Short mmCIF file of C-alpha atoms in Angstrom, two decimals:
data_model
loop_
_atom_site.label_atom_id
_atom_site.label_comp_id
_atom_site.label_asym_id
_atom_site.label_seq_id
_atom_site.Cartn_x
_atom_site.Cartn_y
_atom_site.Cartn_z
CA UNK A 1 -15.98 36.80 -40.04
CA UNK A 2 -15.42 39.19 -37.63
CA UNK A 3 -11.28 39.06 -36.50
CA UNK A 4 -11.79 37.74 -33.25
CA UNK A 5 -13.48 34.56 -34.68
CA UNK A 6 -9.89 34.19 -36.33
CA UNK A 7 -8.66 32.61 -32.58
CA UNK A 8 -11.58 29.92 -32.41
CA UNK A 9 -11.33 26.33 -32.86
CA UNK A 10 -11.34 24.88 -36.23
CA UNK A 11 -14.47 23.08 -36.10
CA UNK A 12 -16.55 26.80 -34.90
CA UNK A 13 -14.17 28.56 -37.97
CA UNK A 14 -15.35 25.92 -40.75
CA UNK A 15 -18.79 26.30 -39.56
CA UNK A 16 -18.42 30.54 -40.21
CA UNK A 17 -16.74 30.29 -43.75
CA UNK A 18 -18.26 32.10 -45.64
CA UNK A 19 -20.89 32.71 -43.47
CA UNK A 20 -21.80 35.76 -41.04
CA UNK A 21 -22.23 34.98 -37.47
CA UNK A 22 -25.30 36.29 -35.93
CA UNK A 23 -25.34 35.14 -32.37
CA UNK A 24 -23.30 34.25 -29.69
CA UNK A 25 -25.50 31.67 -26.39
CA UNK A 26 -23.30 31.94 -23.52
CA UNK A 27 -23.60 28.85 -21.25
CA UNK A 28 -22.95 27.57 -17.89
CA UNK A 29 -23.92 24.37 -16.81
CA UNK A 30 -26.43 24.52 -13.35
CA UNK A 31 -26.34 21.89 -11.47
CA UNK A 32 -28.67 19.55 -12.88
CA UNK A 33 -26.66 20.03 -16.08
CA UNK A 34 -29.40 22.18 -17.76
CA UNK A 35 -27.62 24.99 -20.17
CA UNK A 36 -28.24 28.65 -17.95
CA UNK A 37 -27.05 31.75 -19.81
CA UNK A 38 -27.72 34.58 -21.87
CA UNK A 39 -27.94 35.14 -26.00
CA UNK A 40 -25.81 38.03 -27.47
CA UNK A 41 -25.56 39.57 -30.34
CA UNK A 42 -21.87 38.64 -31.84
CA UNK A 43 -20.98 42.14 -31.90
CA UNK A 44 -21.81 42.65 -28.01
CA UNK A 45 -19.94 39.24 -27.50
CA UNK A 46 -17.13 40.67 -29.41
CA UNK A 47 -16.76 43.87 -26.87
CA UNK A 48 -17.41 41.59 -23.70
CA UNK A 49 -14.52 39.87 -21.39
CA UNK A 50 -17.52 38.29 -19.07
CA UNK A 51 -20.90 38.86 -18.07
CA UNK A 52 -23.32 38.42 -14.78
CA UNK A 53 -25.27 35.85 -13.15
CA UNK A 54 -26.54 35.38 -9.82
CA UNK A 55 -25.15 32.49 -8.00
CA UNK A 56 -28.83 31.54 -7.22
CA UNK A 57 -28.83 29.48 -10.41
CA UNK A 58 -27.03 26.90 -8.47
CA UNK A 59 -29.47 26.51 -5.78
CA UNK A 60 -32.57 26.21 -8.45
CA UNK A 61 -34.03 22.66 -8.26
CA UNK A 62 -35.33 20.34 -11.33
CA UNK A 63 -38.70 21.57 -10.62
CA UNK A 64 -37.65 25.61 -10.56
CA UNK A 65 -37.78 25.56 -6.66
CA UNK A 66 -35.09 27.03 -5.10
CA UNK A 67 -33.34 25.48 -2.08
CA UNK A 68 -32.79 27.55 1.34
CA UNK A 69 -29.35 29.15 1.00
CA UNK A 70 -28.54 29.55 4.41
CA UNK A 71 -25.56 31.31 5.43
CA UNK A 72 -23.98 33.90 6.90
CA UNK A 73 -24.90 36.46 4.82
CA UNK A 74 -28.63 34.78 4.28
CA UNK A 75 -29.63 34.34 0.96
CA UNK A 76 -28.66 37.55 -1.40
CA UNK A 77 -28.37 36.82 -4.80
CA UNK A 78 -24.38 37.60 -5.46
CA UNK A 79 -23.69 38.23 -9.13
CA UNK A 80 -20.86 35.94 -10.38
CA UNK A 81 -18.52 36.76 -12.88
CA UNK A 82 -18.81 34.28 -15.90
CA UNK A 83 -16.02 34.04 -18.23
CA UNK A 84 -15.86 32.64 -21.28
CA UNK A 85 -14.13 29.34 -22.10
CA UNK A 86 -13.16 29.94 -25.85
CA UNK A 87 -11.71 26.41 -26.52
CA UNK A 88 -15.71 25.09 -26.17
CA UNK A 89 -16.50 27.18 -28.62
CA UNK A 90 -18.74 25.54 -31.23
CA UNK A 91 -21.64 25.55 -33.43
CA UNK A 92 -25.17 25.57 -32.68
CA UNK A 93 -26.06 23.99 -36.07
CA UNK A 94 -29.86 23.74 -35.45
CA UNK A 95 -30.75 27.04 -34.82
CA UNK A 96 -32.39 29.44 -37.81
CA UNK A 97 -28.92 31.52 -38.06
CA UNK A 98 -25.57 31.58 -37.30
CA UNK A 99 -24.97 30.58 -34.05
CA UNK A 100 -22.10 29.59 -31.43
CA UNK A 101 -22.31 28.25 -28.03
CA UNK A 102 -19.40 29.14 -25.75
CA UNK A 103 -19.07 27.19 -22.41
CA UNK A 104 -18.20 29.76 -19.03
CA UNK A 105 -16.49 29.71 -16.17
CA UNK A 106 -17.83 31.50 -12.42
CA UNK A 107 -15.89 33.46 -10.41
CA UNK A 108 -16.47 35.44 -7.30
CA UNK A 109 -16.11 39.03 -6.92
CA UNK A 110 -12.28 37.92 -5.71
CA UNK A 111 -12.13 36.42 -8.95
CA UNK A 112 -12.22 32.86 -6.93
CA UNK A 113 -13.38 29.78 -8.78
CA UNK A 114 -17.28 29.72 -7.43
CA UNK A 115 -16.82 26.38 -5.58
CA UNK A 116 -20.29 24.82 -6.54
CA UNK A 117 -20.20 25.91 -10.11
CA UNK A 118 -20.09 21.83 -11.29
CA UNK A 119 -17.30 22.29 -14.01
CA UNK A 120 -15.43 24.11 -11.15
CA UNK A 121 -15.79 20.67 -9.13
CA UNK A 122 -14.41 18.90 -11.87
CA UNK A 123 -11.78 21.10 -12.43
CA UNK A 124 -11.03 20.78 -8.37
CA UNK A 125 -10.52 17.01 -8.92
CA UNK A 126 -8.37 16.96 -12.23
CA UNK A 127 -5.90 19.19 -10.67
CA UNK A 128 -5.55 17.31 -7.26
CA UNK A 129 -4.83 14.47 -10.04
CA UNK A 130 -2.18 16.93 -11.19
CA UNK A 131 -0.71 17.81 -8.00
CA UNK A 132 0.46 14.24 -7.43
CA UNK A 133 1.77 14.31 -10.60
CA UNK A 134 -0.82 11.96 -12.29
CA UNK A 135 -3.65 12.73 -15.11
CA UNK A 136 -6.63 11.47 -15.44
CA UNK A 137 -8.06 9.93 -18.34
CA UNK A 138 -11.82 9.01 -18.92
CA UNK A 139 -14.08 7.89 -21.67
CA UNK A 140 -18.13 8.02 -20.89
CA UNK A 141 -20.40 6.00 -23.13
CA UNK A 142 -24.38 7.58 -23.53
CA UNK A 143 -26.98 5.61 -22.79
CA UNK A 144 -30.72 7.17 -24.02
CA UNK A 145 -34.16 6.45 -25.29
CA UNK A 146 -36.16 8.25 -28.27
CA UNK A 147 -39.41 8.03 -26.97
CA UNK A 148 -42.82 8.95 -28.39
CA UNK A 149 -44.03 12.90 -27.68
CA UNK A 150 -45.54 12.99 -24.43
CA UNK A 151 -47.76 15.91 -23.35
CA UNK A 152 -49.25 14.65 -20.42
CA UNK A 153 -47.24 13.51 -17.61
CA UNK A 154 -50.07 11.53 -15.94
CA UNK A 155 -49.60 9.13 -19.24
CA UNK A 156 -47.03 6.86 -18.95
CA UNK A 157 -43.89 7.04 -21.28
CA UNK A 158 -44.34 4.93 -24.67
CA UNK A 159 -41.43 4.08 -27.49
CA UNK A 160 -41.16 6.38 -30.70
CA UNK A 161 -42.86 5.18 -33.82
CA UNK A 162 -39.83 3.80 -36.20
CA UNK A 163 -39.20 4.18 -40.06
CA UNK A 164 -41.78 0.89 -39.96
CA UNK A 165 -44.26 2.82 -38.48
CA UNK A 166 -44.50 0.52 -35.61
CA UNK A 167 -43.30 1.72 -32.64
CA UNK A 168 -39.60 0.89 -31.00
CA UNK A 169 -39.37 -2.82 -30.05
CA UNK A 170 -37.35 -4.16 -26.65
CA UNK A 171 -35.02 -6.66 -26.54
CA UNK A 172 -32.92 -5.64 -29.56
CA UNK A 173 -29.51 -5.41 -27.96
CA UNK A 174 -26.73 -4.34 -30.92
CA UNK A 175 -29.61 -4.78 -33.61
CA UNK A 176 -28.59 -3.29 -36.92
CA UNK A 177 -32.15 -3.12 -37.94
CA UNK A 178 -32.85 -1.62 -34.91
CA UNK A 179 -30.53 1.47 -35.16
CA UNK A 180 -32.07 2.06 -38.96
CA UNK A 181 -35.15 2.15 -37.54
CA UNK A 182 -33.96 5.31 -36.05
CA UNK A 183 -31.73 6.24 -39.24
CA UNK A 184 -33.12 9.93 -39.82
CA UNK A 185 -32.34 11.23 -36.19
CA UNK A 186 -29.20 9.66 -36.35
CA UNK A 187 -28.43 11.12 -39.39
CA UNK A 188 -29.36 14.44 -37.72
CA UNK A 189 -26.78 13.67 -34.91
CA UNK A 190 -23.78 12.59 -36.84
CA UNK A 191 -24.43 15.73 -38.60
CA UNK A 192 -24.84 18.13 -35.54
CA UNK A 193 -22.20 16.37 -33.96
CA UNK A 194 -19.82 16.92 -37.31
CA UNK A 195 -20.71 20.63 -37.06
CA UNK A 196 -19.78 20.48 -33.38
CA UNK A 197 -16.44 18.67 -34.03
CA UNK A 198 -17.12 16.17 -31.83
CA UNK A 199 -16.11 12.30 -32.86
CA UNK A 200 -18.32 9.55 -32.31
CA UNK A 201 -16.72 6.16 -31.53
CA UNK A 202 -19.55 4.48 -32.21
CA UNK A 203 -23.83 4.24 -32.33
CA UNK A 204 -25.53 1.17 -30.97
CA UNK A 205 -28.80 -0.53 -30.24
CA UNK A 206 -29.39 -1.29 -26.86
CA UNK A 207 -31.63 -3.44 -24.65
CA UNK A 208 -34.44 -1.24 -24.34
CA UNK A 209 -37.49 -0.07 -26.87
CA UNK A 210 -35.79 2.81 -28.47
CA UNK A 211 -32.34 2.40 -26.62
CA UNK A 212 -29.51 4.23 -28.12
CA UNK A 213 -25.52 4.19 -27.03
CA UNK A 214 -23.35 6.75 -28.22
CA UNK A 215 -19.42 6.10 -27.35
CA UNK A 216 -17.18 9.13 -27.08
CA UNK A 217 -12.99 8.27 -27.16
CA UNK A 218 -10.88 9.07 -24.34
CA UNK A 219 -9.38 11.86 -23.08
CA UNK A 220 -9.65 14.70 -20.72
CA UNK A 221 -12.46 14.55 -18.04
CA UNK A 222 -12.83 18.10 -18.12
CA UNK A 223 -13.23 18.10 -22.31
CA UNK A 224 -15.29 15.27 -22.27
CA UNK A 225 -17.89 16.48 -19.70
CA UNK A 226 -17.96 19.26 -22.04
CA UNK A 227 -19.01 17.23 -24.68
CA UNK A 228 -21.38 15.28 -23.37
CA UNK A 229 -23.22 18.70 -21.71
CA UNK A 230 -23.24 19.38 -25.24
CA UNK A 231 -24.17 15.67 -26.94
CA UNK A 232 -27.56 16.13 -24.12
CA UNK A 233 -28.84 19.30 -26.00
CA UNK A 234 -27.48 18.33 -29.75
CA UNK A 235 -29.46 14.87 -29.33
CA UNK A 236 -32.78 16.21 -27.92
CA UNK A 237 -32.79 19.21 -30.67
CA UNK A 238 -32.33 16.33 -33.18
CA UNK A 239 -34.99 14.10 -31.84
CA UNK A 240 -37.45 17.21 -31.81
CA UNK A 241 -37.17 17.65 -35.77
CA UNK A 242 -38.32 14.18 -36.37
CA UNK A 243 -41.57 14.40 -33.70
CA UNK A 244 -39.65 12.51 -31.06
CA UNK A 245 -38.08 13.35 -27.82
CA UNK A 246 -34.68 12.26 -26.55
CA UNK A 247 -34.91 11.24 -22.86
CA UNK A 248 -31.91 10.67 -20.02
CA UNK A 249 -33.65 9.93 -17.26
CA UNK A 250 -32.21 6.61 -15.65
CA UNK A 251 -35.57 5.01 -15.80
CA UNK A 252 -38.35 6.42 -18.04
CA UNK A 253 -40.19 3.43 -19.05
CA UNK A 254 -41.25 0.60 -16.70
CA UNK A 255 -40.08 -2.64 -17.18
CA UNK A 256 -37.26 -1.66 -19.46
CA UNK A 257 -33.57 -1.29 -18.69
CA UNK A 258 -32.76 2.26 -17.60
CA UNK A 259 -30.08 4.36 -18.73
CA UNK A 260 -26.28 4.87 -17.48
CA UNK A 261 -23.31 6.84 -18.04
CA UNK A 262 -20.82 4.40 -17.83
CA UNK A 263 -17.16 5.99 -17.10
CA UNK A 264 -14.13 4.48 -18.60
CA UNK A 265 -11.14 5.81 -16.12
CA UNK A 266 -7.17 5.40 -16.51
CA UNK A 267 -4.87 7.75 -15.08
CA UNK A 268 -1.01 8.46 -16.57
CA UNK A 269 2.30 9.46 -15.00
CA UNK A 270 2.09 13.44 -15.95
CA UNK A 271 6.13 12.87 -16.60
CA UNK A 272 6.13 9.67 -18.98
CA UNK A 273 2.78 9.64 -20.32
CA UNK A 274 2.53 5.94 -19.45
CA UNK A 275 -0.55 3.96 -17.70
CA UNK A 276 -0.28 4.05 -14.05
CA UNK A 277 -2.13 0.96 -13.77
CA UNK A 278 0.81 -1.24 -15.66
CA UNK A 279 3.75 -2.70 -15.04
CA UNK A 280 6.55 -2.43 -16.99
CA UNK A 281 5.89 -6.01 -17.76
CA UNK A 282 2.54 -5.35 -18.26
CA UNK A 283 1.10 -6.61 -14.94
CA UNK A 284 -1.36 -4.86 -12.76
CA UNK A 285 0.16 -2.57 -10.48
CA UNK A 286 -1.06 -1.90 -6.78
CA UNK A 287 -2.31 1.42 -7.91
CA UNK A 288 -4.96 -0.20 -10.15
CA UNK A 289 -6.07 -2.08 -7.24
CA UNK A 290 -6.02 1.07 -5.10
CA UNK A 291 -8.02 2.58 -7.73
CA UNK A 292 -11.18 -0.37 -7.74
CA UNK A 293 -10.72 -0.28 -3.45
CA UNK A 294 -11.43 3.59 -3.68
CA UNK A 295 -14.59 3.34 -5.91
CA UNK A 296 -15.58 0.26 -3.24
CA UNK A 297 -14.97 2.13 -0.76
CA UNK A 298 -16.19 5.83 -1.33
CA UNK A 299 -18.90 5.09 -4.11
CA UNK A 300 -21.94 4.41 -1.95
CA UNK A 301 -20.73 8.19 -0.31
CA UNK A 302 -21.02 9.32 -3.81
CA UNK A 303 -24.13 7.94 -5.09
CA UNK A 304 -26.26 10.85 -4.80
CA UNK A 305 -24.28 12.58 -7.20
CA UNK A 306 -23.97 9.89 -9.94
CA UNK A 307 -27.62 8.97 -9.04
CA UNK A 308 -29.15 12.73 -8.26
CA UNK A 309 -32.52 11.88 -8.85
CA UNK A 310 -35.66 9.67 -6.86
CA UNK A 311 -36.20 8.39 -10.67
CA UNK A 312 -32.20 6.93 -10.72
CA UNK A 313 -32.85 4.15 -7.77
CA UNK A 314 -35.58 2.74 -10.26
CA UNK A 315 -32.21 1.45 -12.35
CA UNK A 316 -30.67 -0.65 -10.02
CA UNK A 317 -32.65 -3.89 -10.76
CA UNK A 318 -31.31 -6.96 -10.87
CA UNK A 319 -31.19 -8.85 -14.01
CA UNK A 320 -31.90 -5.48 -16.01
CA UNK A 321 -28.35 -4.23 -16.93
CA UNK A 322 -27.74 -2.23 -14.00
CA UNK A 323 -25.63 -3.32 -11.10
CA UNK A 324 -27.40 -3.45 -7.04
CA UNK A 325 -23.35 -3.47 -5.82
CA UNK A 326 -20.16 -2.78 -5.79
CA UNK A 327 -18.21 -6.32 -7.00
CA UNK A 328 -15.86 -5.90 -9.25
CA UNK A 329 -14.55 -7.89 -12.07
CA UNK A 330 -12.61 -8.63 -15.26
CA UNK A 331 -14.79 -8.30 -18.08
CA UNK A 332 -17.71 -8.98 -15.95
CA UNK A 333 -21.12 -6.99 -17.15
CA UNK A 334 -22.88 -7.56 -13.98
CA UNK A 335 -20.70 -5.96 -11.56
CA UNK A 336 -20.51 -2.48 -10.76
CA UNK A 337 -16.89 -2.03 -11.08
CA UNK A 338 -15.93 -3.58 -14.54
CA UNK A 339 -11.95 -4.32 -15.68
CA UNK A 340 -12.76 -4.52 -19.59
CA UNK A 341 -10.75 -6.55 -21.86
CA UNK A 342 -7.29 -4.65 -22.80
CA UNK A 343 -4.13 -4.52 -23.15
CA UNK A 344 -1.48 -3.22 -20.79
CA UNK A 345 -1.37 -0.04 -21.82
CA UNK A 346 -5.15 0.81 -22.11
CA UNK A 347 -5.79 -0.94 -18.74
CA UNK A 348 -9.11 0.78 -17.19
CA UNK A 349 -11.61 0.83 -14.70
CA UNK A 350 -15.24 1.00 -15.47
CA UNK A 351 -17.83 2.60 -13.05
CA UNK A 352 -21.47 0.85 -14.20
CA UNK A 353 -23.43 2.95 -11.94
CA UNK A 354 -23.13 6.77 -12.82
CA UNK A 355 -26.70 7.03 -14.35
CA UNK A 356 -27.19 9.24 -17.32
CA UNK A 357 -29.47 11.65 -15.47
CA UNK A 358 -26.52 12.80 -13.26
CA UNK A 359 -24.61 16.40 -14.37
CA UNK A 360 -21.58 14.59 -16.22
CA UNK A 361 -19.21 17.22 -14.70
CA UNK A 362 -20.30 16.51 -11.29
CA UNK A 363 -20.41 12.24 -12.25
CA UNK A 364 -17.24 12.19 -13.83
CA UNK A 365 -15.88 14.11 -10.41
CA UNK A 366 -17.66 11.94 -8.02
CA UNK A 367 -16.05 8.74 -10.21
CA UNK A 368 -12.60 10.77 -10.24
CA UNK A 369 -12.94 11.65 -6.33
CA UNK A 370 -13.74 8.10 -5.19
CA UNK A 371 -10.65 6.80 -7.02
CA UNK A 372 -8.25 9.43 -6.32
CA UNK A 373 -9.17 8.57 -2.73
CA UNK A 374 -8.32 5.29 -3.20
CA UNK A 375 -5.11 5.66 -4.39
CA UNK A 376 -3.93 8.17 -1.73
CA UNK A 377 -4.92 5.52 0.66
CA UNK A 378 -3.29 2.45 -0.45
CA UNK A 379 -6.29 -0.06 0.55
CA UNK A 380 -6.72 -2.89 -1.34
CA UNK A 381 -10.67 -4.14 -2.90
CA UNK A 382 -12.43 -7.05 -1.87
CA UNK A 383 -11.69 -10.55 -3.56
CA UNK A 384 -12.44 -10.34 -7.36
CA UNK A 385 -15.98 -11.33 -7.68
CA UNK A 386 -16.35 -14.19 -10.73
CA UNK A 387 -19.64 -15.20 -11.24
CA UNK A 388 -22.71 -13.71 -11.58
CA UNK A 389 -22.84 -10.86 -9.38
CA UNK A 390 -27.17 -10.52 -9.34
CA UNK A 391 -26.90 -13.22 -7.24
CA UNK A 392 -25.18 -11.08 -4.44
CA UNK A 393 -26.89 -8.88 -1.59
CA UNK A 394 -27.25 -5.19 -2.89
CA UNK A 395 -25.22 -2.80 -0.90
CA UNK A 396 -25.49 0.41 -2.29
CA UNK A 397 -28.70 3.16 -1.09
CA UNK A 398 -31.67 2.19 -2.54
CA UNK A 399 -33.79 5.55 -2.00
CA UNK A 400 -32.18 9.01 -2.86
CA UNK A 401 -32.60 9.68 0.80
CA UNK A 402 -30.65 6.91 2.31
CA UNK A 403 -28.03 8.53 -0.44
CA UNK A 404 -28.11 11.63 1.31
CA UNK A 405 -27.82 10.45 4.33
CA UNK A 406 -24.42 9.18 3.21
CA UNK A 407 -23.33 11.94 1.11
CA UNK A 408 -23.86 14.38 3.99
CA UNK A 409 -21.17 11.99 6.60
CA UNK A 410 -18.87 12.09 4.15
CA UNK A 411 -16.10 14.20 4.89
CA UNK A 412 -13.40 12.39 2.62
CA UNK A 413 -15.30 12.67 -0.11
CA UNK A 414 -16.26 16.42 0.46
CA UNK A 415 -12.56 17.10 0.94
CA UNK A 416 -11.86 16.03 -2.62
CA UNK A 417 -15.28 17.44 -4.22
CA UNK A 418 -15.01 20.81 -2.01
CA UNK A 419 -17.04 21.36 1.46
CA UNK A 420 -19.29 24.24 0.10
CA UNK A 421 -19.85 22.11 -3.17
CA UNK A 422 -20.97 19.48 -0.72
CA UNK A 423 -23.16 21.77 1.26
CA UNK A 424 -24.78 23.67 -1.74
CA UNK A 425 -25.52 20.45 -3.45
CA UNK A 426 -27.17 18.51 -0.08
CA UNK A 427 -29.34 21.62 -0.03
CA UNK A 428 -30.80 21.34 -3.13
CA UNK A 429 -31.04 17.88 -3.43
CA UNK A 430 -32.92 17.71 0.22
CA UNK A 431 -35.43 20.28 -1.39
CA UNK A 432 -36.21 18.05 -4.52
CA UNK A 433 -36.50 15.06 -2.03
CA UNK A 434 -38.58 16.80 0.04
CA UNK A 435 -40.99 18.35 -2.74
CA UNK A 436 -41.21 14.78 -4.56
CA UNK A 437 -42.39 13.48 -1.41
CA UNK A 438 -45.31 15.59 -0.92
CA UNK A 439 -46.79 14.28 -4.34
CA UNK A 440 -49.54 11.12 -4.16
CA UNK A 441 -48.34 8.79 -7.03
CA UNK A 442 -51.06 7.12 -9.22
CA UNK A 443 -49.74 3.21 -7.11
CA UNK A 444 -51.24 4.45 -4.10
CA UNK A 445 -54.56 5.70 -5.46
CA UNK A 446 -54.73 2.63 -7.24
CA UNK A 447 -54.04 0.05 -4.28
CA UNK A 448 -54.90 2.34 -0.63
CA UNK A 449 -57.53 4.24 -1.92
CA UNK A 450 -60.12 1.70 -1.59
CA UNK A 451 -58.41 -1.29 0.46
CA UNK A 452 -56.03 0.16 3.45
#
């Protein structure tokens, strides 16, 4: 190995023994969460500090579009400067050679943070965490379906074909079967995900045909977005050697539950290391119920980041594992703010509606934001909700528009998230709202076509 490989985390220096590394990807995540970057040769990545992008790649839709970046200077292209992040170094074990994948960071010519750059968001919100002398902790569990190839968008989404050879059946929540009906791409994960360094905390069946839940442990928001930016591409490569695809969009079959990124959140004293949201006695403190008043309070602000997508609104239906509001509730599936079953010291709040489609930087912030609001303003949530909570009125945004409309009133939250983050982000998102609606879906050829 060449020397400077000497400084890089374990996991990337076991995967180079003996070996000779070829090639370096450098990374940043856009703001869909898609990988953008460039491929080096590990000798050029050797003799380079940073390289160039243009900060365009932040204003580039999910369809390639590119949203109007007004401003004072009009739209010009600025090359960022993108520095690497050498703690996420780690393997890229499915490529032909040697490779490593190194997370960066943008800066500005001023070598500012690029405000919009989503791990720079998250980043923003950990250290206002830090600031007050608290630190955030999160764990996000992975919600996503292996789904049959499909070439044609026109045909509708259909379950993979199993070890059986029949294809994925529904309805198999925690199903051992189930999960060895998958058994070689899971193999294929645990073994990407080994090379990675990453721990799993657990693989599970859920409701849907093909439904998978991966559960990552605790930690640091800003590590674990990292991971799962990297779990995304790991678990689609290993779907794609077994004629599958891996798919995170909220909602990609009909009639099946969709998919979330549920977000485990505690937050510690930075000087004793010990739960905020405990007692000494171990009773709940008014912070935790700052905490769940914040994410009531600021979530429905925040929606079009956890939900970024027209696609995300199909997984609030009731009865179908997603929640349509904001009760919350002590070990309570069918609320949207969940207090799990713990003990004093790993008391936590649960956010049910982050879908899995959303960037998990720019989730995890949004969650973060919404609750650090809450506990800089002392309010206290609604009445805990016991019951089932489908049989409630729905009160969150049920279009991404309505969303919008919210996300772009609200100043608190853009204080926390960062105003040009805010205004970058509304701009892009208007432009995939806007394109989506230009396009005739195959509902109303079916039913106005003939009869309106």
């Amino acid at each position: 190995m060449a020397d400077w490989t000497q400084n890089l985390p374990k996991p990337a220096q076991d995967y180079l023994t003996g070996r000779r590394l070829d090639e370096v990807e450098c990374v940043i995540p856009d703001l869909p969460g898609i990988a953008r970057g460039k491929a080096v040769p590990a000798s050029k990545f050797a003799r380079q500090d940073y390289f160039h992008l243009p900060d365009s790649i932040f204003y580039q839709t999910i369809t390639g579009n590119w949203g109007e970046a007004a401003g004072d200077e009009g739209f010009i292209e600025k090359d960022m400067i993108l520095k690497p992040d050498m703690d996420t170094a780690t393997a890229a074990p499915w490529t032909g050679d040697w490779t490593l994948q190194v997370i960066h960071d943008a800066y500005d010519r001023d070598d500012q943070p690029v405000p919009f750059s989503p791990r720079n968001v998250l980043k923003r919100v950990v250290q206002l965490y830090r600031d007050k002398g608290w630190e955030p902790v999160v764990a996000p569990e992975m919600e996503f379906f292996l789904v049959a190839r499909n070439l044609d968008p026109a045909h509708e989404i259909e379950p993979m074909i199993g070890r059986s050879g029949r294809p994925a059946a529904a309805r198999q929540a925690y199903s051992m079967t189930a999960v060895d009906e998958f058994g070689p791409v899971i193999d294929d994960i645990y073994d990407f995900a080994e090379a990675q360094g990453f721990e799993i905390d657990g693989i599970t069946q859920e409701g849907g045909a093909g439904q998978l839940e991966i559960n990552l442990l605790h930690g640091d928001p800003v590590k674990l977005a990292d991971e799962v930016f990297y779990f995304k591409r790991l678990i689609r490569e290993a779907a794609l050697r077994h004629d599958c695809y891996a798919t995170f969009m909220a909602k990609p079959i009909e009639d099946e539950p969709g998919s979330a990124m549920h977000i485990h959140h505690s937050v510690l004293d930075s000087k004793t290391g010990k739960n905020i949201f405990s007692a000494e006695d171990g009773s709940e403190t008014p912070a935790f119920m700052h905490f769940i008043a914040g994410l009531q309070n600021h979530m429905p602000d925040a929606l079009a980041v956890i939900a970024p997508y027209v696609n995300s609104y199909r997984r609030y239906v009731k009865d179908h594992a997603a929640p349509i509001n904001l009760e919350w509730g002590r070990d309570n599936r069918t609320t949207g703010i969940r207090v799990p079953l713990s003990g004093p010291a790993a008391r936590r709040v649960e956010n049910r509606l982050a879908g899995m489609d959303c960037n998990p930087y720019l989730g995890i912030a949004a969650s973060l934001a919404c609750g650090y609001l809450g506990l800089t303003e002392g309010k206290t949530p609604a009445e805990e909700f016991k019951g089932d909570a489908y049989d409630g009125d729905g009160d969150i945004p049920q279009v991404l528009g309505s969303a919008l409309d919210l996300f772009d009133e609200a100043s608190a939250l853009h204080s926390v998230l960062g105003t040009e983050f805010a205004r970058v982000y509304s701009i892009v998102k208007r432009a995939e709202y806007d394109e989506f609606l230009q396009v005739i879906s195959p509902w109303e050829r079916e039913h106005l076509l003939m009869n309106v």
